[in-house]
Every structure is written in C-alpha cells, then in structure tokens.
Coordinates of C-alpha atoms in Angstrom, one line a residue:
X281 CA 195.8 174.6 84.6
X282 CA 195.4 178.1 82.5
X283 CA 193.2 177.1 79.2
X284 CA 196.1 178.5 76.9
X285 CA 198.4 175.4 78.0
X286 CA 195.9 173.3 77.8
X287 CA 195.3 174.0 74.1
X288 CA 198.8 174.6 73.5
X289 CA 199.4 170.6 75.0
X290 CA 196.7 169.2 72.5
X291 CA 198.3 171.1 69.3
X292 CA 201.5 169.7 70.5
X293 CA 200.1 166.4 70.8
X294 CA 198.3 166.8 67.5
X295 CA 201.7 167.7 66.0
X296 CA 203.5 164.2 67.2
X297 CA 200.5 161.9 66.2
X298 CA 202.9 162.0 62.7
X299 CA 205.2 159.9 64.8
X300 CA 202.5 156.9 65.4
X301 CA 205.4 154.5 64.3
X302 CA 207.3 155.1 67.2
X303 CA 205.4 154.2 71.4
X304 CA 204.4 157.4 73.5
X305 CA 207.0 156.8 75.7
X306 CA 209.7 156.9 73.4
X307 CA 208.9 160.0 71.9
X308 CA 208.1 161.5 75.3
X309 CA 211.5 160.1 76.6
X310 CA 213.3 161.6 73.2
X311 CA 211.9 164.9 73.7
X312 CA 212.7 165.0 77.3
X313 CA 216.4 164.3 76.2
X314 CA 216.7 166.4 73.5
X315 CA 215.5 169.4 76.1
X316 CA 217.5 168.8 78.8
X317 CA 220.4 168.0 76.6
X318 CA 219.5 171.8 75.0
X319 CA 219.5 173.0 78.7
X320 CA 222.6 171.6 79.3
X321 CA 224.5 173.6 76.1
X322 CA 222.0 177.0 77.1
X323 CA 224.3 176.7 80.7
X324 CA 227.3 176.6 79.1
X325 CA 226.9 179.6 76.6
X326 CA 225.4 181.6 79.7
X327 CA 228.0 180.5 82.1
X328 CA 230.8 181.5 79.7
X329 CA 228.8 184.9 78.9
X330 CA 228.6 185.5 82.5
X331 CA 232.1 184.5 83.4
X332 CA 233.5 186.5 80.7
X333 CA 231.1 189.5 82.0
X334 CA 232.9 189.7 85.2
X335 CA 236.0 188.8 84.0
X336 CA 237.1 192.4 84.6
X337 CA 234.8 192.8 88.0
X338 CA 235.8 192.7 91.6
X339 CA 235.9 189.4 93.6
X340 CA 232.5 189.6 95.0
X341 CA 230.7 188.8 91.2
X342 CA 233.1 186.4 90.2
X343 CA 232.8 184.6 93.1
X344 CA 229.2 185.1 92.8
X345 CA 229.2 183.7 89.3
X346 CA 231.6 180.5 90.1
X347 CA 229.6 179.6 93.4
X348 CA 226.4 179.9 90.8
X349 CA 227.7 177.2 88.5
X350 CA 226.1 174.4 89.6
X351 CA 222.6 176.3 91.0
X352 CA 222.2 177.9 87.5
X353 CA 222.5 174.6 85.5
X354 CA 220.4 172.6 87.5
X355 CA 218.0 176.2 87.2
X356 CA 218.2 175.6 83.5
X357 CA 217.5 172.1 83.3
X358 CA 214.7 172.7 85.2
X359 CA 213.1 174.8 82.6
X360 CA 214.1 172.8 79.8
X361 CA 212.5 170.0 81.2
X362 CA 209.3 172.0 82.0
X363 CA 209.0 172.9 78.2
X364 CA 210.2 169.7 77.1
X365 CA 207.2 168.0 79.0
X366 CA 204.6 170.8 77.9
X367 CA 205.8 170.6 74.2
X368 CA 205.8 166.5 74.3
X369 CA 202.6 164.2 73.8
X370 CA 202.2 163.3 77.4
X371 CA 198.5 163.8 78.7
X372 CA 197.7 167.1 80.3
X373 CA 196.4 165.9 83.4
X374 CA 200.0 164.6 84.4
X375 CA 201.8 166.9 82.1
X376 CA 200.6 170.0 84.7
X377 CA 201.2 167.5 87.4
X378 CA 205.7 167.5 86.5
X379 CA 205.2 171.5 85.9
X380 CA 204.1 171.7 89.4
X381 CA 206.6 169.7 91.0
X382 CA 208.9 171.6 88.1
X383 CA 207.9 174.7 89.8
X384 CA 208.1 173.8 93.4
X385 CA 211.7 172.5 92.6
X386 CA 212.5 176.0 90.6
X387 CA 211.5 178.5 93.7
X388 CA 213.8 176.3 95.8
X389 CA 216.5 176.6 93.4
X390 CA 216.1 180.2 93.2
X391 CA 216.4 180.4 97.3
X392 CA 219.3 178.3 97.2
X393 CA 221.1 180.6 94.6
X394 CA 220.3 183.4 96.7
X395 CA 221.7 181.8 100.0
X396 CA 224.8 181.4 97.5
X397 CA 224.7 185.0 97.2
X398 CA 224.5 186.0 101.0
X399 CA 227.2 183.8 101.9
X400 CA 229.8 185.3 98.9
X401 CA 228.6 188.8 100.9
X402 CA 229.8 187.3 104.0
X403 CA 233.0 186.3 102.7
X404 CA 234.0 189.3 100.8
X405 CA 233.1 191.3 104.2
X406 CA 235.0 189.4 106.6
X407 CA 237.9 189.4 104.9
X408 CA 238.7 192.7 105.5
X409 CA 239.2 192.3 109.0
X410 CA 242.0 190.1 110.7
X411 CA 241.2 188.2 113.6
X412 CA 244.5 186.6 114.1
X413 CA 246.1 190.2 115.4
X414 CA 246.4 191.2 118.5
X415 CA 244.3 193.7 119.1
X416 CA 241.5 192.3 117.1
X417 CA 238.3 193.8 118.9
X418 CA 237.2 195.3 115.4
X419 CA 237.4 192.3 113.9
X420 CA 235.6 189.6 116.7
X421 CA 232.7 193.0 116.5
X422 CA 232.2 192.4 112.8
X423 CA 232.6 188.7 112.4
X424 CA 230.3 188.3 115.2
X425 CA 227.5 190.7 113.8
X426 CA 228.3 189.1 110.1
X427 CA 227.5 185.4 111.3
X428 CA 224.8 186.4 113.9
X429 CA 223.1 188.0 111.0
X430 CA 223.7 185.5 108.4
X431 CA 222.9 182.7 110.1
X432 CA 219.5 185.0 110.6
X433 CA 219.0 185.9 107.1
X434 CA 219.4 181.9 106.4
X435 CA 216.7 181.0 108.7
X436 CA 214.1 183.5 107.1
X437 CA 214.9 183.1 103.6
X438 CA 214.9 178.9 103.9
X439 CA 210.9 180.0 105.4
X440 CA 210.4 182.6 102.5
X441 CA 211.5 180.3 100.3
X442 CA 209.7 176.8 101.3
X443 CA 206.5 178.9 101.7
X444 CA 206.7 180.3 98.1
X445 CA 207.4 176.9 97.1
X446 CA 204.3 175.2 99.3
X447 CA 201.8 177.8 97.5
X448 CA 202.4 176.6 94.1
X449 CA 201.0 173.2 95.3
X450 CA 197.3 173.3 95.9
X451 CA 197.4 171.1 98.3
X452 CA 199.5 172.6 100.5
X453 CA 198.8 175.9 99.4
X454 CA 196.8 177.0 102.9
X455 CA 200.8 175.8 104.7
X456 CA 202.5 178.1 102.6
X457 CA 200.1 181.2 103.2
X458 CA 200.4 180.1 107.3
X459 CA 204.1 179.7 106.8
X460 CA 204.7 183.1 105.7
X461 CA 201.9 185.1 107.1
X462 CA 202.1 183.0 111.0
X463 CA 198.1 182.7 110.5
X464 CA 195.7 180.1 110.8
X465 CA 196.1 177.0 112.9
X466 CA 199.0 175.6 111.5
X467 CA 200.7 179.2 111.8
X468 CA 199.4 179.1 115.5
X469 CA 201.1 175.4 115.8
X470 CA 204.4 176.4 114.6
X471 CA 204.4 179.2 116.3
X472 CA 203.8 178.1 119.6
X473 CA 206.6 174.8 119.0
X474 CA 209.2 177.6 117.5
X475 CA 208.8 180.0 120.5
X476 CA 212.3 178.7 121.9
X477 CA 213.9 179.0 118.6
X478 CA 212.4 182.7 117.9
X479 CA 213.3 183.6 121.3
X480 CA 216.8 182.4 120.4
X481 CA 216.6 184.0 117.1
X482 CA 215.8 187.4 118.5
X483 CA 217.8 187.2 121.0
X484 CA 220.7 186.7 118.2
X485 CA 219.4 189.9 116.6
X486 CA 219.6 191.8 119.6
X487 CA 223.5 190.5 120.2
X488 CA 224.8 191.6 116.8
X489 CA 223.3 195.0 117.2
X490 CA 224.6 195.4 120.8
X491 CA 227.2 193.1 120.9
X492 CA 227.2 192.4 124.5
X493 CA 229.2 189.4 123.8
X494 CA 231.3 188.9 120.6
X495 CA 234.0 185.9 119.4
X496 CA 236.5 184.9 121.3
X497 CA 235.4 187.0 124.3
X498 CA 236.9 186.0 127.3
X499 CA 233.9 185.8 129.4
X500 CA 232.9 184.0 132.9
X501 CA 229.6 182.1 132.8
X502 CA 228.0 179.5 135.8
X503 CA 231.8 180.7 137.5
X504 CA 233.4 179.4 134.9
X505 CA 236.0 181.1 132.9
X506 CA 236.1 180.6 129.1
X507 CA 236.5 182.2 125.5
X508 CA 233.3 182.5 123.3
X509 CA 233.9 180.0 120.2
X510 CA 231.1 179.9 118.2
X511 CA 227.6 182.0 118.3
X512 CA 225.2 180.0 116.5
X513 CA 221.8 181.3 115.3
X514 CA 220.3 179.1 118.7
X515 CA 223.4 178.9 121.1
X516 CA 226.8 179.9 121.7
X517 CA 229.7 177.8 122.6
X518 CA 232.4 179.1 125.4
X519 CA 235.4 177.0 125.7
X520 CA 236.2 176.7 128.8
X521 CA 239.7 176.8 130.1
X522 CA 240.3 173.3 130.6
X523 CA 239.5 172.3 127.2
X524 CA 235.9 171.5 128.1
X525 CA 232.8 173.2 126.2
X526 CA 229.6 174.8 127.5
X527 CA 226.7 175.1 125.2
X528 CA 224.6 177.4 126.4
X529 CA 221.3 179.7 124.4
X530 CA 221.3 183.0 123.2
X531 CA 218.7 183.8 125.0
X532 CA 221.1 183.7 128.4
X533 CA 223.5 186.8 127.6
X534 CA 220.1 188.7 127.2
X535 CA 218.6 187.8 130.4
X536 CA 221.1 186.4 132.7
X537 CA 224.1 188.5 134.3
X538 CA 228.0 187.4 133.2
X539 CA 231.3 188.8 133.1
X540 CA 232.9 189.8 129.8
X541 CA 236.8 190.3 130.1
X542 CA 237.5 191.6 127.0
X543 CA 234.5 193.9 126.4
X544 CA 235.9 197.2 125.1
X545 CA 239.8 195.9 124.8
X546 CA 241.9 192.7 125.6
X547 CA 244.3 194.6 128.1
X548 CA 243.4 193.4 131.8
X549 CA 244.7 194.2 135.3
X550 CA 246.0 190.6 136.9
X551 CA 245.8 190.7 141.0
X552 CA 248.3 188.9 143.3
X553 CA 247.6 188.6 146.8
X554 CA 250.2 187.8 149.8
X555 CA 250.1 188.0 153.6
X556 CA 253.3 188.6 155.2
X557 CA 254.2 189.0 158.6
X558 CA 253.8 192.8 160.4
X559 CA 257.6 193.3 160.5
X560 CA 258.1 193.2 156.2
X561 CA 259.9 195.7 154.7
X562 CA 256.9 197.3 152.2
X563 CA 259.6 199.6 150.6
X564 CA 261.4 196.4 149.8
X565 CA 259.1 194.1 148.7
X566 CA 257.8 197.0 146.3
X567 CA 261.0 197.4 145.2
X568 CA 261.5 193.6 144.0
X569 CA 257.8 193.4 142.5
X570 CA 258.6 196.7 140.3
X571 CA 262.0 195.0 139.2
X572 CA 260.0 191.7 138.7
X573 CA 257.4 193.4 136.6
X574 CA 259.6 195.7 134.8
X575 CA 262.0 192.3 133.3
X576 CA 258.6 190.2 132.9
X577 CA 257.9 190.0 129.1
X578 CA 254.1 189.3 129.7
X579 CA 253.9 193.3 130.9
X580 CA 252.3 195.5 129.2
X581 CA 254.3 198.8 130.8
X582 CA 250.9 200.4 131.8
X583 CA 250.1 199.5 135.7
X584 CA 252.6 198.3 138.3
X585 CA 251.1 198.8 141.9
X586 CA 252.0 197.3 145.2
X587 CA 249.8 198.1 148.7
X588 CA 248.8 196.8 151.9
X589 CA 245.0 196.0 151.4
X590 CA 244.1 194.7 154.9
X591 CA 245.4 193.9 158.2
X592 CA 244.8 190.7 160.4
X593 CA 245.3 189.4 163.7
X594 CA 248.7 187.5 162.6
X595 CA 249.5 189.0 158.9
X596 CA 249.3 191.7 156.5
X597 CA 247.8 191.3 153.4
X598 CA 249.3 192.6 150.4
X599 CA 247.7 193.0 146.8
X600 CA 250.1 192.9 143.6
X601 CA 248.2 194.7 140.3
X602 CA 249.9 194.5 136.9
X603 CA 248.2 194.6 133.7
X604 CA 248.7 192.9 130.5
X605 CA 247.8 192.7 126.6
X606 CA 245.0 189.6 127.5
X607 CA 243.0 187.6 129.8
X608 CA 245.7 184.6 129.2
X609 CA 248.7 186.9 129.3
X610 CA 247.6 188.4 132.4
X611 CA 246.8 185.0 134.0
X612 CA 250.8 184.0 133.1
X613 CA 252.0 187.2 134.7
X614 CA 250.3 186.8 137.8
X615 CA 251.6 183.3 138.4
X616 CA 255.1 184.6 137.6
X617 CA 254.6 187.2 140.2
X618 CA 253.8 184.7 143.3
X619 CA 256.6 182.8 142.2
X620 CA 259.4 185.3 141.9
X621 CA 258.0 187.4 144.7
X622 CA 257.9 184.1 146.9
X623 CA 261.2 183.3 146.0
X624 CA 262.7 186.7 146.7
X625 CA 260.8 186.4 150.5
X626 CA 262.4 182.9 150.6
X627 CA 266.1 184.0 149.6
X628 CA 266.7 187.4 150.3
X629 CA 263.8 188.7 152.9
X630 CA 263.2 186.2 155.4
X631 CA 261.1 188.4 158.1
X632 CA 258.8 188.9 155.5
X633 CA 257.4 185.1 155.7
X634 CA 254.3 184.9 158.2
X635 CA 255.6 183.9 162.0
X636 CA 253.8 182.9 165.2
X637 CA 254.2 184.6 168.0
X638 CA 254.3 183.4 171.9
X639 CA 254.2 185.3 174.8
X640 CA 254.3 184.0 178.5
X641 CA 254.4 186.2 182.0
X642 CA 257.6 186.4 183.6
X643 CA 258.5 184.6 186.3
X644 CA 256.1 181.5 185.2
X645 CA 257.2 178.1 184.1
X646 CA 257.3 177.9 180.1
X647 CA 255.2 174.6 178.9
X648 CA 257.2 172.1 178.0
X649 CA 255.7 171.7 174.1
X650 CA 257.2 175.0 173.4
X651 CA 260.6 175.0 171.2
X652 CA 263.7 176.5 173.1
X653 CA 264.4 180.2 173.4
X654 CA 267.3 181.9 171.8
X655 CA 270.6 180.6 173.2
X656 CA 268.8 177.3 174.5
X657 CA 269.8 175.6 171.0
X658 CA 266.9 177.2 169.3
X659 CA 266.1 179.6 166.8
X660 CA 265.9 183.6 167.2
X661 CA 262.8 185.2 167.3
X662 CA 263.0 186.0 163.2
X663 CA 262.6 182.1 162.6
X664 CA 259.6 180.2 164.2
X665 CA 260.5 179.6 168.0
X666 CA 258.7 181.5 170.5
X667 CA 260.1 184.6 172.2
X668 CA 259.2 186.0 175.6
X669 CA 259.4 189.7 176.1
X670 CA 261.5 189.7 178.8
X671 CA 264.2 188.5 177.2
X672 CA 266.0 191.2 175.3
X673 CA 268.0 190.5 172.4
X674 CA 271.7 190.8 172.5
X675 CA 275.2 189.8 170.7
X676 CA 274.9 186.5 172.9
X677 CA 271.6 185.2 170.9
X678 CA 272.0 182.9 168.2
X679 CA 272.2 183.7 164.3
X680 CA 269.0 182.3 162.3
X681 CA 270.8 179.3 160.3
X682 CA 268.5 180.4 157.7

C-alpha cells in the first residue's frame, strides 16, 4: 500500500480516537453508512444531470444513459465505500485489504458498463433494417455480421476485463498478465483447452466478414435441408424442415462444403420431373403447365420452362422449371405442379400416362396370361392391354371406357 494512504489512514484514525465513547465497529459501521448513503444521493444528482443532458440527444445516449442506471450507482457506491473505509478507524492492514477487492469489483463494473454500451450500439444499428420483409437479404447480412461481431467483442472484453481486474490482486497478478498477454504457463494452458473455442471464434470473424452463411439462410447441411436460426459466437443452429434442430460449429461452414439456397437473393428455380409415355402430346402438356403456372399464385412471373430431358427404354422424361420468391414458396409451387399436371394427364390426356407394350409374331399362339386384344372384350391399345402389330386398328375396335 503507497505510504501517502498509509499516513493519511493513521491521521484519520488519530481524528476518531475523540469518539472513544462509542466501539470501533460502530463508528466503522456509521461511517460506512453515512458514505454509501452519500453515494447513493451523488447517483441521483448525476443520473438526473445526465438524463437531463441527453434529454435533447438521439436514442442511442439516452438509451445509453437509462441502461447505465443501475451500473453507475453500484459504480458509485463502490467508491464511496472505498473512501468511507480509507477515512474510517479500521486498521490499515485490512483497510487496503476492502480497497483491493473495492478495486477488483470497480474494473468489473466498468467492463460491464461498457458491454452495456456495445449492446445499445447493436440495437440502435439493427433497427434500421427489417427482417420481416420479403426481400430481406440486407437485413439477414447486417444482423448476422452485428451479432457475429458482438458476441466477439463480448468474449474479448469479459477477458480484457477479468485480466485488468486479476492484476490488481497480487496474488493473482501473474493470471492476469498470462490472461491478457497468452504467456507463461497458465497462458500456454488456456491456450491449448480454448483452441476449439478460438477456432470457433475465428471462424465467426471470418463469417461476418464474408458472410458465407447469414440468418435465416436456407441452406442444406449432412443432406439435410434447413433455415439458419441462430449463429452463436461457438455454433450455429439450422432448423431443419421438420421442426428438428442441428447444432453444428462455426468452424464447419469454413471447412466443410454446403449448399446455401438463398445466397445472393431468396428467388429459386423449383424442378418437376415426369415420365410419360413416347406417344404424349409435348405441345400439349406445355400448354397446360404454362396455363398452370401462369394462374399459380406462388409464381414469381420470371421462368416457366417445359422439356424432354431424357429418354428410356419405356418412357420419356420430362423436367418442369418454375421459379419463385423463396426456398418454401418454390417448394409449394412444385407440389402444385405434379398435382395439377397429374390431374390434367389423368382427365384430359390419357396417352400421356406411361403404357406397356407387348408384341408377339404372327401366326403364334398368344400366352394365355395376357389380357384380351381389342374387340375380345378388352381394352384398345391406348389403355393397358397388349397389342400385336398385325392387328390394324379400325372402326370395329373398341372405345377406351376411360
């Protein structure tokens, strides 16, 4: 403890040997009060001071000041205990003992009132942007670099902070230097159990500036299809489309290859696939997917395209592409494609469907597990019977009942 306190303690303790009526304690005790009662009238003429400084401001110092309300007074009570137990008649051996825990308790104060501070920043910055729009890509970029980089800033000032605070004690002086300077053996020690955690933390760093991933992304991870719901300063959280969640690190959309959906914009292209049968009238079936797509709400008006993508030994394959405003959007207007589509085959363009076909020589005997021919009681070739080739149609065949 400096000399100058220590003589300044024995005036002081010089001054209250007047009061030898009343026990050490008490007078201890009634100074104590009398400061931190003082303290607690010095936070009410600054808070009002303050308040009525900003009165006028923007909501970034008010808020400042009203989310420092309860920091500053314990701040103040701090100090007015400190001087309450320098100026009282306690011995100075224990009397530099308080001030040191006094101290300690002060620099964490002051860390906590500036954590205060970042997260006021945070708010007053995010609430220019509206994530609840649409077309909110602007906003998921800044939210996610804001909370990314908060949640940062939180981790390194709570170690700025406690090491501060651990240097005041002499005891633990050596863990505060390690703590802030990583150096030494207890440095090396929390160095080595943090790697996963400063892997993570760079790795969140690293996201906000490049942003390969941002809030509610829709993004497939492990072939699983999801929305990003939280980022973390350690993991993020997709929410899966079945309700379920998957945690997984930071440190995997660094290293690890995934597929985000809604990277530069929401708007995807959904994809449809059908087989139908060689005889299927393209033109027509193009015609009822652009009339299906053109009344769908879910369309967008940007891509409508219908083609034959491969060809098979029984069917063609046909691909439907239509895009939409989002990943969920786009999802709905694909299943309302296979259904109307399907129902338009079903109704009104029977030789679309997929059919089986037969063919036996002329002249041999047809096996007997094969349905009847047309005008044996069976159905024409443009249901599901088999047809020989040497049979030709004519008016005499059947109509399909369908």
């Amino acid at each position: 403890m400096p000399p100058e306190i220590i003589a300044l303690t024995r005036q002081v303790r010089a001054l209250w040997r007047q009061f030898d009526w009343l026990p050490e304690w008490a007078v201890i005790g009634l100074v104590l009060l009398v400061f931190v009662g003082g303290g607690w009238l010095t936070h009410k003429v600054v808070f009002a001071v303050l308040r009525r400084m900003v009165r006028n401001k923007d909501v970034f110092w008010r808020g400042i000041v009203e989310r420092a309300r309860v920091k500053l007074r314990v701040l103040i009570i701090i100090i007015g205990v400190g001087i309450g137990v320098t100026v009282s008649p306690m011995h100075p051996e224990p009397s530099a003992d308080i001030r040191a825990v006094l101290l300690f308790l002060s620099i964490l104060t002051l860390g906590w009132m500036a954590s205060g501070v970042l997260d006021m920043w945070s708010v007053m910055h995010l609430k220019r942007y509206n994530i609840s729009v649409e077309d909110n890509l602007l906003a998921r970029k800044h939210l996610t670099q804001t909370r990314i980089l908060q949640r940062v800033a939180k981790v390194i000032l709570f170690i700025v902070t406690v090491g501060l605070a651990l240097m005041t004690i002499s005891g633990f002086r050596q863990w505060g230097v390690s703590l802030l300077a990583s150096a030494g053996v207890v440095g090396i020690i929390a160095g080595l159990a943090l790697q996963p955690i400063l892997t993570n933390m760079v790795a969140g760093i690293q996201i906000a500036l490049t942003q390969p991933i941002r809030l509610d992304d829709a993004v497939i991870v492990e072939n699983e299809w999801g929305n990003v719901e939280e980022i973390t300063a350690t993991y993020v959280v997709v929410k899966l489309w079945d309700w379920r969640r998957m945690v997984l690190p930071l440190s995997y959309f660094i290293t690890k290859p995934f597929q985000n959906w809604t990277r530069e914009n929401a708007r995807l292209i959904g994809t449809a696939f059908f087989y139908v049968d060689y005889e299927a009238p393209i033109d027509k079936l193009r015609e009822a997917f652009e009339g299906i797509v053109k009344n769908s709400k879910l369309w967008d008006g940007d891509v409508q395209v219908m083609q034959v993508t491969d060809i098979t030994e029984r069917v063609l394959q046909v691909r439907c592409l239509a895009s939409a405003r989002s990943a969920p959007v786009a999802f709905d207007l694909r299943c309302e494609i296979r259904e109307k589509l399907m129902a338009f085959m079903r109704d009104e363009c029977r030789e679309a469907l997929p059919r089986d076909r037969l063919e036996w020589p002329q002249g041999e005997e047809r096996p007997p597990n094969l349905p009847p021919r047309s005008g044996e009681g069976g159905r024409a070739a443009a249901g599901w019977g088999g047809v020989s080739p040497s049979t030709p149609p004519g008016p005499e065949r059947s109509p399909d009942p369908a």
